[in-house]
PDB file of C-alpha atoms and ligand atoms in Angstrom:
ATOM      1  CA  MET A 189      -7.904 -17.179   5.096  1.00  0.00           C
ATOM      2  CA  THR A 190      -7.301 -14.920   2.144  1.00  0.00           C
ATOM      3  CA  THR A 191      -9.666 -13.877  -0.587  1.00  0.00           C
ATOM      4  CA  ALA A 192      -9.723 -14.273  -4.332  1.00  0.00           C
ATOM      5  CA  PRO A 193      -9.051 -11.022  -6.182  1.00  0.00           C
ATOM      6  CA  GLN A 194     -11.947  -8.836  -7.298  1.00  0.00           C
ATOM      7  CA  LEU A 195     -11.274  -6.442 -10.166  1.00  0.00           C
ATOM      8  CA  VAL A 196     -12.623  -3.011 -11.011  1.00  0.00           C
ATOM      9  CA  VAL A 197     -11.470  -1.536 -14.313  1.00  0.00           C
ATOM     10  CA  HIS A 198     -11.712   2.188 -14.950  1.00  0.00           C
ATOM     11  CA  ARG A 199     -11.636   4.086 -18.236  1.00  0.00           C
ATOM     12  CA  ASP A 200      -8.301   5.771 -17.478  1.00  0.00           C
ATOM     13  CA  LYS A 201      -5.839   6.377 -14.648  1.00  0.00           C
ATOM     14  CA  GLU A 202      -7.308   9.723 -13.672  1.00  0.00           C
ATOM     15  CA  LEU A 203     -10.737   8.184 -13.146  1.00  0.00           C
ATOM     16  CA  MET A 204      -9.143   5.264 -11.307  1.00  0.00           C
ATOM     17  CA  ALA A 205      -7.424   7.677  -8.881  1.00  0.00           C
ATOM     18  CA  ARG A 206     -10.630   9.641  -8.268  1.00  0.00           C
ATOM     19  CA  ALA A 207     -12.766   6.533  -7.831  1.00  0.00           C
ATOM     20  CA  ALA A 208     -10.215   4.887  -5.546  1.00  0.00           C
ATOM     21  CA  ALA A 209     -10.010   8.056  -3.461  1.00  0.00           C
ATOM     22  CA  ALA A 210     -13.807   8.104  -3.070  1.00  0.00           C
ATOM     23  CA  ARG A 211     -13.737   4.411  -2.187  1.00  0.00           C
ATOM     24  CA  LEU A 212     -11.078   5.049   0.468  1.00  0.00           C
ATOM     25  CA  ILE A 213     -13.004   7.951   2.010  1.00  0.00           C
ATOM     26  CA  THR A 214     -16.055   5.719   2.381  1.00  0.00           C
ATOM     27  CA  LYS A 215     -14.009   2.895   3.877  1.00  0.00           C
ATOM     28  CA  ILE A 216     -12.385   5.218   6.433  1.00  0.00           C
ATOM     29  CA  VAL A 217     -15.690   6.886   7.384  1.00  0.00           C
ATOM     30  CA  ASP A 218     -17.364   3.495   7.851  1.00  0.00           C
ATOM     31  CA  ALA A 219     -14.483   2.195  10.003  1.00  0.00           C
ATOM     32  CA  GLN A 220     -14.542   5.323  12.154  1.00  0.00           C
ATOM     33  CA  ALA A 221     -18.320   5.046  12.571  1.00  0.00           C
ATOM     34  CA  SER A 222     -18.131   1.403  13.636  1.00  0.00           C
ATOM     35  CA  ARG A 223     -14.835   1.301  15.579  1.00  0.00           C
ATOM     36  CA  GLY A 224     -14.061   4.912  16.399  1.00  0.00           C
ATOM     37  CA  ALA A 225     -10.867   4.933  14.341  1.00  0.00           C
ATOM     38  CA  ALA A 226      -9.414   3.708  11.061  1.00  0.00           C
ATOM     39  CA  SER A 227      -6.043   2.291  10.042  1.00  0.00           C
ATOM     40  CA  VAL A 228      -4.695   2.636   6.488  1.00  0.00           C
ATOM     41  CA  VAL A 229      -1.405   1.607   4.897  1.00  0.00           C
ATOM     42  CA  LEU A 230      -0.169   3.930   2.154  1.00  0.00           C
ATOM     43  CA  THR A 231       1.951   3.025  -0.846  1.00  0.00           C
ATOM     44  CA  GLY A 232       4.513   5.000  -2.782  1.00  0.00           C
ATOM     45  CA  GLY A 233       4.735   5.432  -6.528  1.00  0.00           C
ATOM     46  CA  ARG A 234       2.745   7.341  -9.130  1.00  0.00           C
ATOM     47  CA  ASN A 235      -0.539   5.476  -8.606  1.00  0.00           C
ATOM     48  CA  GLY A 236      -0.339   5.687  -4.812  1.00  0.00           C
ATOM     49  CA  ASN A 237       0.455   9.391  -4.857  1.00  0.00           C
ATOM     50  CA  GLY A 238      -2.127   9.978  -7.586  1.00  0.00           C
ATOM     51  CA  LEU A 239      -4.783   8.537  -5.297  1.00  0.00           C
ATOM     52  CA  LEU A 240      -3.685  10.790  -2.433  1.00  0.00           C
ATOM     53  CA  ALA A 241      -3.736  13.858  -4.689  1.00  0.00           C
ATOM     54  CA  ALA A 242      -7.251  12.929  -5.864  1.00  0.00           C
ATOM     55  CA  LEU A 243      -8.304  12.476  -2.240  1.00  0.00           C
ATOM     56  CA  ALA A 244      -7.022  15.956  -1.414  1.00  0.00           C
ATOM     57  CA  GLU A 245      -9.391  17.337  -4.064  1.00  0.00           C
ATOM     58  CA  ALA A 246     -12.350  15.076  -3.255  1.00  0.00           C
ATOM     59  CA  PRO A 247     -15.565  16.943  -2.288  1.00  0.00           C
ATOM     60  CA  ALA A 248     -16.201  14.451   0.542  1.00  0.00           C
ATOM     61  CA  ARG A 249     -12.621  14.678   1.846  1.00  0.00           C
ATOM     62  CA  ASP A 250     -13.511  16.146   5.197  1.00  0.00           C
ATOM     63  CA  ALA A 251     -16.117  13.536   5.979  1.00  0.00           C
ATOM     64  CA  VAL A 252     -13.013  11.789   7.322  1.00  0.00           C
ATOM     65  CA  ASP A 253     -12.169  12.513  10.961  1.00  0.00           C
ATOM     66  CA  TRP A 254      -8.472  13.012  10.213  1.00  0.00           C
ATOM     67  CA  GLY A 255      -7.600  13.062  13.911  1.00  0.00           C
ATOM     68  CA  ARG A 256      -8.748   9.439  14.281  1.00  0.00           C
ATOM     69  CA  LEU A 257      -6.854   7.971  11.345  1.00  0.00           C
ATOM     70  CA  ASP A 258      -3.715   5.846  11.762  1.00  0.00           C
ATOM     71  CA  LEU A 259      -1.437   5.939   8.741  1.00  0.00           C
ATOM     72  CA  TRP A 260       1.291   3.365   8.096  1.00  0.00           C
ATOM     73  CA  TRP A 261       3.494   2.669   5.065  1.00  0.00           C
ATOM     74  CA  GLY A 262       3.908  -0.524   3.063  1.00  0.00           C
ATOM     75  CA  ASP A 263       7.454   0.429   2.188  1.00  0.00           C
ATOM     76  CA  GLU A 264       9.894   3.303   2.221  1.00  0.00           C
ATOM     77  CA  ARG A 265      12.993   4.317   0.393  1.00  0.00           C
ATOM     78  CA  PHE A 266      15.804   4.314   3.005  1.00  0.00           C
ATOM     79  CA  LEU A 267      16.952   7.918   2.498  1.00  0.00           C
ATOM     80  CA  PRO A 268      17.513  10.908   4.807  1.00  0.00           C
ATOM     81  CA  GLU A 269      14.493  12.601   6.406  1.00  0.00           C
ATOM     82  CA  GLY A 270      12.860  15.029   3.989  1.00  0.00           C
ATOM     83  CA  ASP A 271      14.440  13.514   0.885  1.00  0.00           C
ATOM     84  CA  PRO A 272      12.012  14.211  -2.000  1.00  0.00           C
ATOM     85  CA  GLU A 273      12.258  10.565  -3.041  1.00  0.00           C
ATOM     86  CA  ARG A 274      10.889   9.270   0.264  1.00  0.00           C
ATOM     87  CA  ASN A 275       7.319   7.978   0.087  1.00  0.00           C
ATOM     88  CA  VAL A 276       6.339   9.935   3.204  1.00  0.00           C
ATOM     89  CA  THR A 277       7.681  13.159   1.668  1.00  0.00           C
ATOM     90  CA  GLN A 278       5.607  12.604  -1.459  1.00  0.00           C
ATOM     91  CA  ALA A 279       2.522  11.661   0.593  1.00  0.00           C
ATOM     92  CA  ARG A 280       2.845  14.838   2.641  1.00  0.00           C
ATOM     93  CA  GLU A 281       3.026  16.912  -0.535  1.00  0.00           C
ATOM     94  CA  ALA A 282       0.073  15.089  -2.121  1.00  0.00           C
ATOM     95  CA  LEU A 283      -2.291  15.145   0.862  1.00  0.00           C
ATOM     96  CA  LEU A 284      -0.999  14.807   4.414  1.00  0.00           C
ATOM     97  CA  ASP A 285       0.137  18.388   4.914  1.00  0.00           C
ATOM     98  CA  ALA A 286      -3.344  19.610   3.882  1.00  0.00           C
ATOM     99  CA  VAL A 287      -5.397  17.674   6.456  1.00  0.00           C
ATOM    100  CA  PRO A 288      -5.482  17.828  10.292  1.00  0.00           C
ATOM    101  CA  LEU A 289      -3.942  14.441  11.112  1.00  0.00           C
ATOM    102  CA  ASP A 290      -2.829  13.564  14.647  1.00  0.00           C
ATOM    103  CA  PRO A 291       0.982  13.479  14.254  1.00  0.00           C
ATOM    104  CA  GLU A 292       1.123  10.680  16.852  1.00  0.00           C
ATOM    105  CA  ARG A 293      -0.934   8.552  14.465  1.00  0.00           C
ATOM    106  CA  VAL A 294       1.253   9.077  11.386  1.00  0.00           C
ATOM    107  CA  HIS A 295       3.741   6.197  11.490  1.00  0.00           C
ATOM    108  CA  ALA A 296       6.454   6.972   8.942  1.00  0.00           C
ATOM    109  CA  MET A 297       9.140   4.360   8.425  1.00  0.00           C
ATOM    110  CA  PRO A 298      12.609   5.350   9.774  1.00  0.00           C
ATOM    111  CA  ALA A 299      14.892   7.537   7.674  1.00  0.00           C
ATOM    112  CA  ALA A 300      18.534   6.796   6.879  1.00  0.00           C
ATOM    113  CA  ASP A 301      19.664   9.664   9.128  1.00  0.00           C
ATOM    114  CA  GLY A 302      17.409   8.632  12.016  1.00  0.00           C
ATOM    115  CA  PRO A 303      18.203   6.829  15.312  1.00  0.00           C
ATOM    116  CA  HIS A 304      19.382   3.688  13.467  1.00  0.00           C
ATOM    117  CA  GLY A 305      21.767   5.527  11.165  1.00  0.00           C
ATOM    118  CA  ALA A 306      22.533   3.587   8.006  1.00  0.00           C
ATOM    119  CA  ASP A 307      21.480   0.253   9.548  1.00  0.00           C
ATOM    120  CA  VAL A 308      18.375  -0.500   7.459  1.00  0.00           C
ATOM    121  CA  ASP A 309      17.855  -3.853   9.192  1.00  0.00           C
ATOM    122  CA  ALA A 310      17.723  -2.146  12.613  1.00  0.00           C
ATOM    123  CA  ALA A 311      15.317   0.424  11.146  1.00  0.00           C
ATOM    124  CA  ALA A 312      13.093  -2.393   9.859  1.00  0.00           C
ATOM    125  CA  ALA A 313      13.139  -4.134  13.234  1.00  0.00           C
ATOM    126  CA  ALA A 314      12.162  -0.880  14.955  1.00  0.00           C
ATOM    127  CA  TYR A 315       9.165  -0.469  12.644  1.00  0.00           C
ATOM    128  CA  ALA A 316       8.142  -4.063  13.331  1.00  0.00           C
ATOM    129  CA  GLU A 317       8.215  -3.248  17.054  1.00  0.00           C
ATOM    130  CA  GLU A 318       6.083  -0.147  16.472  1.00  0.00           C
ATOM    131  CA  LEU A 319       3.547  -2.265  14.622  1.00  0.00           C
ATOM    132  CA  ALA A 320       3.541  -4.884  17.384  1.00  0.00           C
ATOM    133  CA  ARG A 321       2.937  -2.193  20.014  1.00  0.00           C
ATOM    134  CA  ALA A 322      -0.063  -0.988  18.037  1.00  0.00           C
ATOM    135  CA  ALA A 323      -1.502  -4.494  17.733  1.00  0.00           C
ATOM    136  CA  GLY A 324      -4.250  -5.367  20.172  1.00  0.00           C
ATOM    137  CA  PRO A 325      -5.559  -8.713  21.449  1.00  0.00           C
ATOM    138  CA  GLU A 326      -8.219  -8.680  18.731  1.00  0.00           C
ATOM    139  CA  ASN A 327      -5.565  -8.444  16.026  1.00  0.00           C
ATOM    140  CA  HIS A 328      -4.110 -11.198  13.934  1.00  0.00           C
ATOM    141  CA  GLY A 329      -0.520 -11.486  15.012  1.00  0.00           C
ATOM    142  CA  PRO A 330       2.032  -8.743  15.592  1.00  0.00           C
ATOM    143  CA  VAL A 331       0.478  -6.056  13.438  1.00  0.00           C
ATOM    144  CA  PRO A 332      -2.680  -3.985  13.918  1.00  0.00           C
ATOM    145  CA  THR A 333      -5.611  -4.951  11.723  1.00  0.00           C
ATOM    146  CA  PHE A 334      -5.361  -2.508   8.861  1.00  0.00           C
ATOM    147  CA  ASP A 335      -8.728  -1.533   7.390  1.00  0.00           C
ATOM    148  CA  VAL A 336      -7.131  -0.950   3.986  1.00  0.00           C
ATOM    149  CA  LEU A 337      -3.613  -1.697   2.836  1.00  0.00           C
ATOM    150  CA  MET A 338      -2.810  -0.159  -0.552  1.00  0.00           C
ATOM    151  CA  LEU A 339      -0.089  -1.357  -2.900  1.00  0.00           C
ATOM    152  CA  GLY A 340       1.120   0.009  -6.188  1.00  0.00           C
ATOM    153  CA  VAL A 341       2.051  -2.777  -8.605  1.00  0.00           C
ATOM    154  CA  GLY A 342       5.393  -2.613 -10.375  1.00  0.00           C
ATOM    155  CA  PRO A 343       5.889  -3.664 -14.021  1.00  0.00           C
ATOM    156  CA  ASP A 344       7.803  -6.704 -12.695  1.00  0.00           C
ATOM    157  CA  THR A 345       4.833  -7.552 -10.354  1.00  0.00           C
ATOM    158  CA  HIS A 346       6.586  -6.195  -7.245  1.00  0.00           C
ATOM    159  CA  VAL A 347       4.479  -4.707  -4.466  1.00  0.00           C
ATOM    160  CA  ALA A 348       5.836  -2.566  -1.641  1.00  0.00           C
ATOM    161  CA  SER A 349       9.560  -3.392  -1.869  1.00  0.00           C
ATOM    162  CA  LEU A 350       8.982  -7.109  -2.365  1.00  0.00           C
ATOM    163  CA  PHE A 351      10.690  -7.890  -5.652  1.00  0.00           C
ATOM    164  CA  PRO A 352      10.479 -11.192  -7.524  1.00  0.00           C
ATOM    165  CA  GLU A 353      12.817 -13.906  -6.230  1.00  0.00           C
ATOM    166  CA  LEU A 354      14.617 -11.580  -3.751  1.00  0.00           C
ATOM    167  CA  PRO A 355      14.898 -12.526  -0.032  1.00  0.00           C
ATOM    168  CA  ALA A 356      12.210 -10.135   1.279  1.00  0.00           C
ATOM    169  CA  VAL A 357       9.366 -11.817  -0.614  1.00  0.00           C
ATOM    170  CA  ARG A 358      10.436 -15.174   0.857  1.00  0.00           C
ATOM    171  CA  GLU A 359      10.145 -13.920   4.464  1.00  0.00           C
ATOM    172  CA  THR A 360       7.542 -15.901   6.401  1.00  0.00           C
ATOM    173  CA  GLU A 361       8.138 -14.811  10.019  1.00  0.00           C
ATOM    174  CA  ARG A 362       9.157 -11.163  10.319  1.00  0.00           C
ATOM    175  CA  THR A 363       6.629  -8.405   9.519  1.00  0.00           C
ATOM    176  CA  VAL A 364       9.159  -5.810   8.336  1.00  0.00           C
ATOM    177  CA  VAL A 365      12.554  -6.314   6.708  1.00  0.00           C
ATOM    178  CA  GLY A 366      15.329  -4.272   5.168  1.00  0.00           C
ATOM    179  CA  VAL A 367      15.891  -4.589   1.428  1.00  0.00           C
ATOM    180  CA  HIS A 368      19.377  -4.401  -0.077  1.00  0.00           C
ATOM    181  CA  GLY A 369      19.942  -4.134  -3.820  1.00  0.00           C
ATOM    182  CA  ALA A 370      16.371  -3.426  -4.882  1.00  0.00           C
ATOM    183  CA  PRO A 371      16.115  -3.324  -8.698  1.00  0.00           C
ATOM    184  CA  LYS A 372      13.963  -0.186  -8.440  1.00  0.00           C
ATOM    185  CA  PRO A 373      16.089   2.712  -7.158  1.00  0.00           C
ATOM    186  CA  PRO A 374      16.965   3.538  -4.507  1.00  0.00           C
ATOM    187  CA  PRO A 375      18.464   0.133  -3.763  1.00  0.00           C
ATOM    188  CA  THR A 376      18.029   0.241   0.028  1.00  0.00           C
ATOM    189  CA  ARG A 377      14.492   0.108   1.376  1.00  0.00           C
ATOM    190  CA  VAL A 378      12.277  -0.915   4.290  1.00  0.00           C
ATOM    191  CA  THR A 379       9.238  -3.042   3.510  1.00  0.00           C
ATOM    192  CA  LEU A 380       6.337  -4.895   5.032  1.00  0.00           C
ATOM    193  CA  THR A 381       6.482  -8.605   4.247  1.00  0.00           C
ATOM    194  CA  LEU A 382       3.688 -10.759   2.824  1.00  0.00           C
ATOM    195  CA  PRO A 383       2.628 -12.024   6.278  1.00  0.00           C
ATOM    196  CA  ALA A 384       2.143  -8.410   7.401  1.00  0.00           C
ATOM    197  CA  ILE A 385       0.300  -7.505   4.188  1.00  0.00           C
ATOM    198  CA  ARG A 386      -2.012 -10.484   4.586  1.00  0.00           C
ATOM    199  CA  ALA A 387      -3.034  -9.321   8.076  1.00  0.00           C
ATOM    200  CA  ALA A 388      -5.003  -6.476   6.487  1.00  0.00           C
ATOM    201  CA  ARG A 389      -8.757  -6.692   6.243  1.00  0.00           C
ATOM    202  CA  GLU A 390      -8.647  -5.373   2.693  1.00  0.00           C
ATOM    203  CA  VAL A 391      -5.717  -5.214   0.279  1.00  0.00           C
ATOM    204  CA  TRP A 392      -6.133  -2.881  -2.687  1.00  0.00           C
ATOM    205  CA  LEU A 393      -3.688  -3.182  -5.585  1.00  0.00           C
ATOM    206  CA  LEU A 394      -3.380  -0.132  -7.826  1.00  0.00           C
ATOM    207  CA  ALA A 395      -2.341  -0.724 -11.440  1.00  0.00           C
ATOM    208  CA  ALA A 396      -2.714   1.906 -14.139  1.00  0.00           C
ATOM    209  CA  GLY A 397      -0.906   2.300 -17.425  1.00  0.00           C
ATOM    210  CA  GLU A 398       0.181   0.086 -20.295  1.00  0.00           C
ATOM    211  CA  ASP A 399       3.410  -0.722 -18.469  1.00  0.00           C
ATOM    212  CA  LYS A 400       1.414  -2.655 -15.849  1.00  0.00           C
ATOM    213  CA  ALA A 401      -0.594  -4.824 -18.277  1.00  0.00           C
ATOM    214  CA  GLU A 402       1.848  -7.724 -18.310  1.00  0.00           C
ATOM    215  CA  ALA A 403       2.322  -7.617 -14.537  1.00  0.00           C
ATOM    216  CA  ALA A 404      -1.433  -7.675 -13.945  1.00  0.00           C
ATOM    217  CA  ALA A 405      -1.894 -10.593 -16.340  1.00  0.00           C
ATOM    218  CA  ILE A 406       0.931 -12.572 -14.688  1.00  0.00           C
ATOM    219  CA  ALA A 407      -0.171 -11.854 -11.121  1.00  0.00           C
ATOM    220  CA  LEU A 408      -3.825 -12.690 -11.859  1.00  0.00           C
ATOM    221  CA  SER A 409      -3.104 -15.849 -13.826  1.00  0.00           C
ATOM    222  CA  GLY A 410      -2.126 -18.034 -10.876  1.00  0.00           C
ATOM    223  CA  ALA A 411       1.590 -17.197 -10.766  1.00  0.00           C
ATOM    224  CA  GLY A 412       3.404 -17.958  -7.521  1.00  0.00           C
ATOM    225  CA  GLU A 413       4.137 -15.178  -5.037  1.00  0.00           C
ATOM    226  CA  ILE A 414       7.908 -15.619  -5.181  1.00  0.00           C
ATOM    227  CA  GLN A 415       7.973 -15.075  -8.940  1.00  0.00           C
ATOM    228  CA  ALA A 416       5.073 -12.545  -8.813  1.00  0.00           C
ATOM    229  CA  PRO A 417       4.819 -10.886  -5.376  1.00  0.00           C
ATOM    230  CA  ALA A 418       1.565  -9.106  -6.316  1.00  0.00           C
ATOM    231  CA  ALA A 419      -0.034 -12.567  -6.516  1.00  0.00           C
ATOM    232  CA  GLY A 420       0.625 -13.035  -2.806  1.00  0.00           C
ATOM    233  CA  ALA A 421      -0.915  -9.720  -1.734  1.00  0.00           C
ATOM    234  CA  ARG A 422      -4.258 -10.867  -0.389  1.00  0.00           C
ATOM    235  CA  GLY A 423      -6.566  -9.399   2.267  1.00  0.00           C
ATOM    236  CA  ARG A 424      -8.382 -11.381   4.964  1.00  0.00           C
ATOM    237  CA  ALA A 425     -11.782 -10.026   3.919  1.00  0.00           C
ATOM    238  CA  ARG A 426     -11.096  -8.604   0.452  1.00  0.00           C
ATOM    239  CA  THR A 427      -8.478  -8.391  -2.275  1.00  0.00           C
ATOM    240  CA  LEU A 428      -9.306  -5.663  -4.771  1.00  0.00           C
ATOM    241  CA  TRP A 429      -7.436  -4.804  -7.961  1.00  0.00           C
ATOM    242  CA  LEU A 430      -8.124  -1.246  -9.134  1.00  0.00           C
ATOM    243  CA  LEU A 431      -6.979  -0.910 -12.741  1.00  0.00           C
ATOM    244  CA  ASP A 432      -7.419   1.281 -15.755  1.00  0.00           C
ATOM    245  CA  SER A 433      -8.234  -0.151 -19.183  1.00  0.00           C
ATOM    246  CA  ALA A 434      -4.591   0.003 -20.277  1.00  0.00           C
ATOM    247  CA  ALA A 435      -3.367  -2.074 -17.343  1.00  0.00           C
ATOM    248  CA  ALA A 436      -6.245  -4.529 -17.854  1.00  0.00           C
ATOM    249  CA  SER A 437      -5.585  -4.896 -21.587  1.00  0.00           C
ATOM    250  CA  GLN A 438      -3.873  -8.311 -21.317  1.00  0.00           C
ATOM    251  CA  LEU A 439      -6.381  -9.845 -18.893  1.00  0.00           C
ATOM    252  CA  PRO A 440      -8.859 -12.476 -20.067  1.00  0.00           C
ATOM    253  CA  ARG A 441     -12.174 -10.678 -20.662  1.00  0.00           C
ATOM    254  CA  ASP A 442     -14.045 -13.070 -18.386  1.00  0.00           C
ATOM    255  CA  LEU A 443     -11.997 -11.845 -15.402  1.00  0.00           C
ATOM    256  CA  TYR A 444     -13.786  -8.511 -15.065  1.00  0.00           C
ATOM    257  CA  PRO A 445     -16.800  -6.490 -16.208  1.00  0.00           C
ATOM    258  CA  PRO A 446     -16.329  -3.829 -18.910  1.00  0.00           C
ATOM    259  CA  ALA A 447     -14.522  -0.679 -17.821  1.00  0.00           C
ATOM    260  CA  SER A 448     -16.585   2.080 -16.285  1.00  0.00           C
ATOM    261  CA  ALA A 449     -18.195   4.352 -18.874  1.00  0.00           C
TER     262      ALA A 449
HETATM  263  O1  6PG B 758       8.538   2.750  -3.034  1.00  0.00           O
HETATM  264  C1  6PG B 758       7.991   2.474  -4.101  1.00  0.00           C
HETATM  265  O2  6PG B 758       8.498   2.672  -5.200  1.00  0.00           O
HETATM  266  C2  6PG B 758       6.596   1.924  -4.106  1.00  0.00           C
HETATM  267  O3  6PG B 758       6.072   1.643  -2.930  1.00  0.00           O
HETATM  268  C3  6PG B 758       6.472   0.832  -5.119  1.00  0.00           C
HETATM  269  O4  6PG B 758       6.055  -0.397  -4.592  1.00  0.00           O
HETATM  270  C4  6PG B 758       5.462   1.345  -6.128  1.00  0.00           C
HETATM  271  O5  6PG B 758       4.161   1.336  -5.532  1.00  0.00           O
HETATM  272  C5  6PG B 758       5.442   0.510  -7.385  1.00  0.00           C
HETATM  273  O6  6PG B 758       6.767   0.468  -7.888  1.00  0.00           O
HETATM  274  C6  6PG B 758       4.502   1.131  -8.434  1.00  0.00           C
HETATM  275  O7  6PG B 758       4.960   2.430  -8.693  1.00  0.00           O
HETATM  276  P1  6PG B 758       4.227   3.313  -9.825  1.00  0.00           P
HETATM  277  O8  6PG B 758       2.802   3.458  -9.355  1.00  0.00           O
HETATM  278  O9  6PG B 758       4.994   4.607  -9.861  1.00  0.00           O
HETATM  279  O10 6PG B 758       4.335   2.525 -11.108  1.00  0.00           O
END
């Protein structure tokens, strides 16, 4: 069962990042209080990294027990370890290097100079196996139940590295696949698939900026997931779009309350 999208519109992208960071802190703290741990999937891109940078500065940041947080990625650029364009590199710079995470619980996607070499499909299969190992009997299928899975939304409605009409968005069985020829550079990537994304309790889609207005309107107007992958990104308990006014500017007004003050 997946959930209809809820929308929260913020005055601007800075406020959206700060509010989303506060929302994530609360979600992690609640999960750790009720289950003893929390599991979050990070996203790359400006909005994803903006949220992490805001979290690093958040007054309540260290209410999180960083040692009991599992971090996964929704996608990764298939580049050598340490490449500045890798999502994990940017996440480390924005937040991860500043907090006391348990390195065993930080699950970066394989790099292009790792054990699988340049074989992105083998790297994807290895990450799928890592996810399956982390899944327990209470989970839905071969991935752990993520408390929050975050996704930046591309101007073409892509999420993670699932691009409109390309093979990865059509995948219905595997949880992780390699992407060849992605329209957003770099062309070779590793990505969760929609079945893996939909295993999450909550899916949060981050869309800020004028360049996301058309994508948000398309994805929220009933478009199909093959043509608009963001439309297929739904959580089991909640699907939440976090936007700024610019990204919400083409949405019908009855879809959401007025932006925050
Ligand atoms: O590897 C990536 O590039 C991201 O995971 C990608 O899915 C990103 O989230 C969107 O393209 C939005 O990026 P912006 O927030 O920079 O627009």
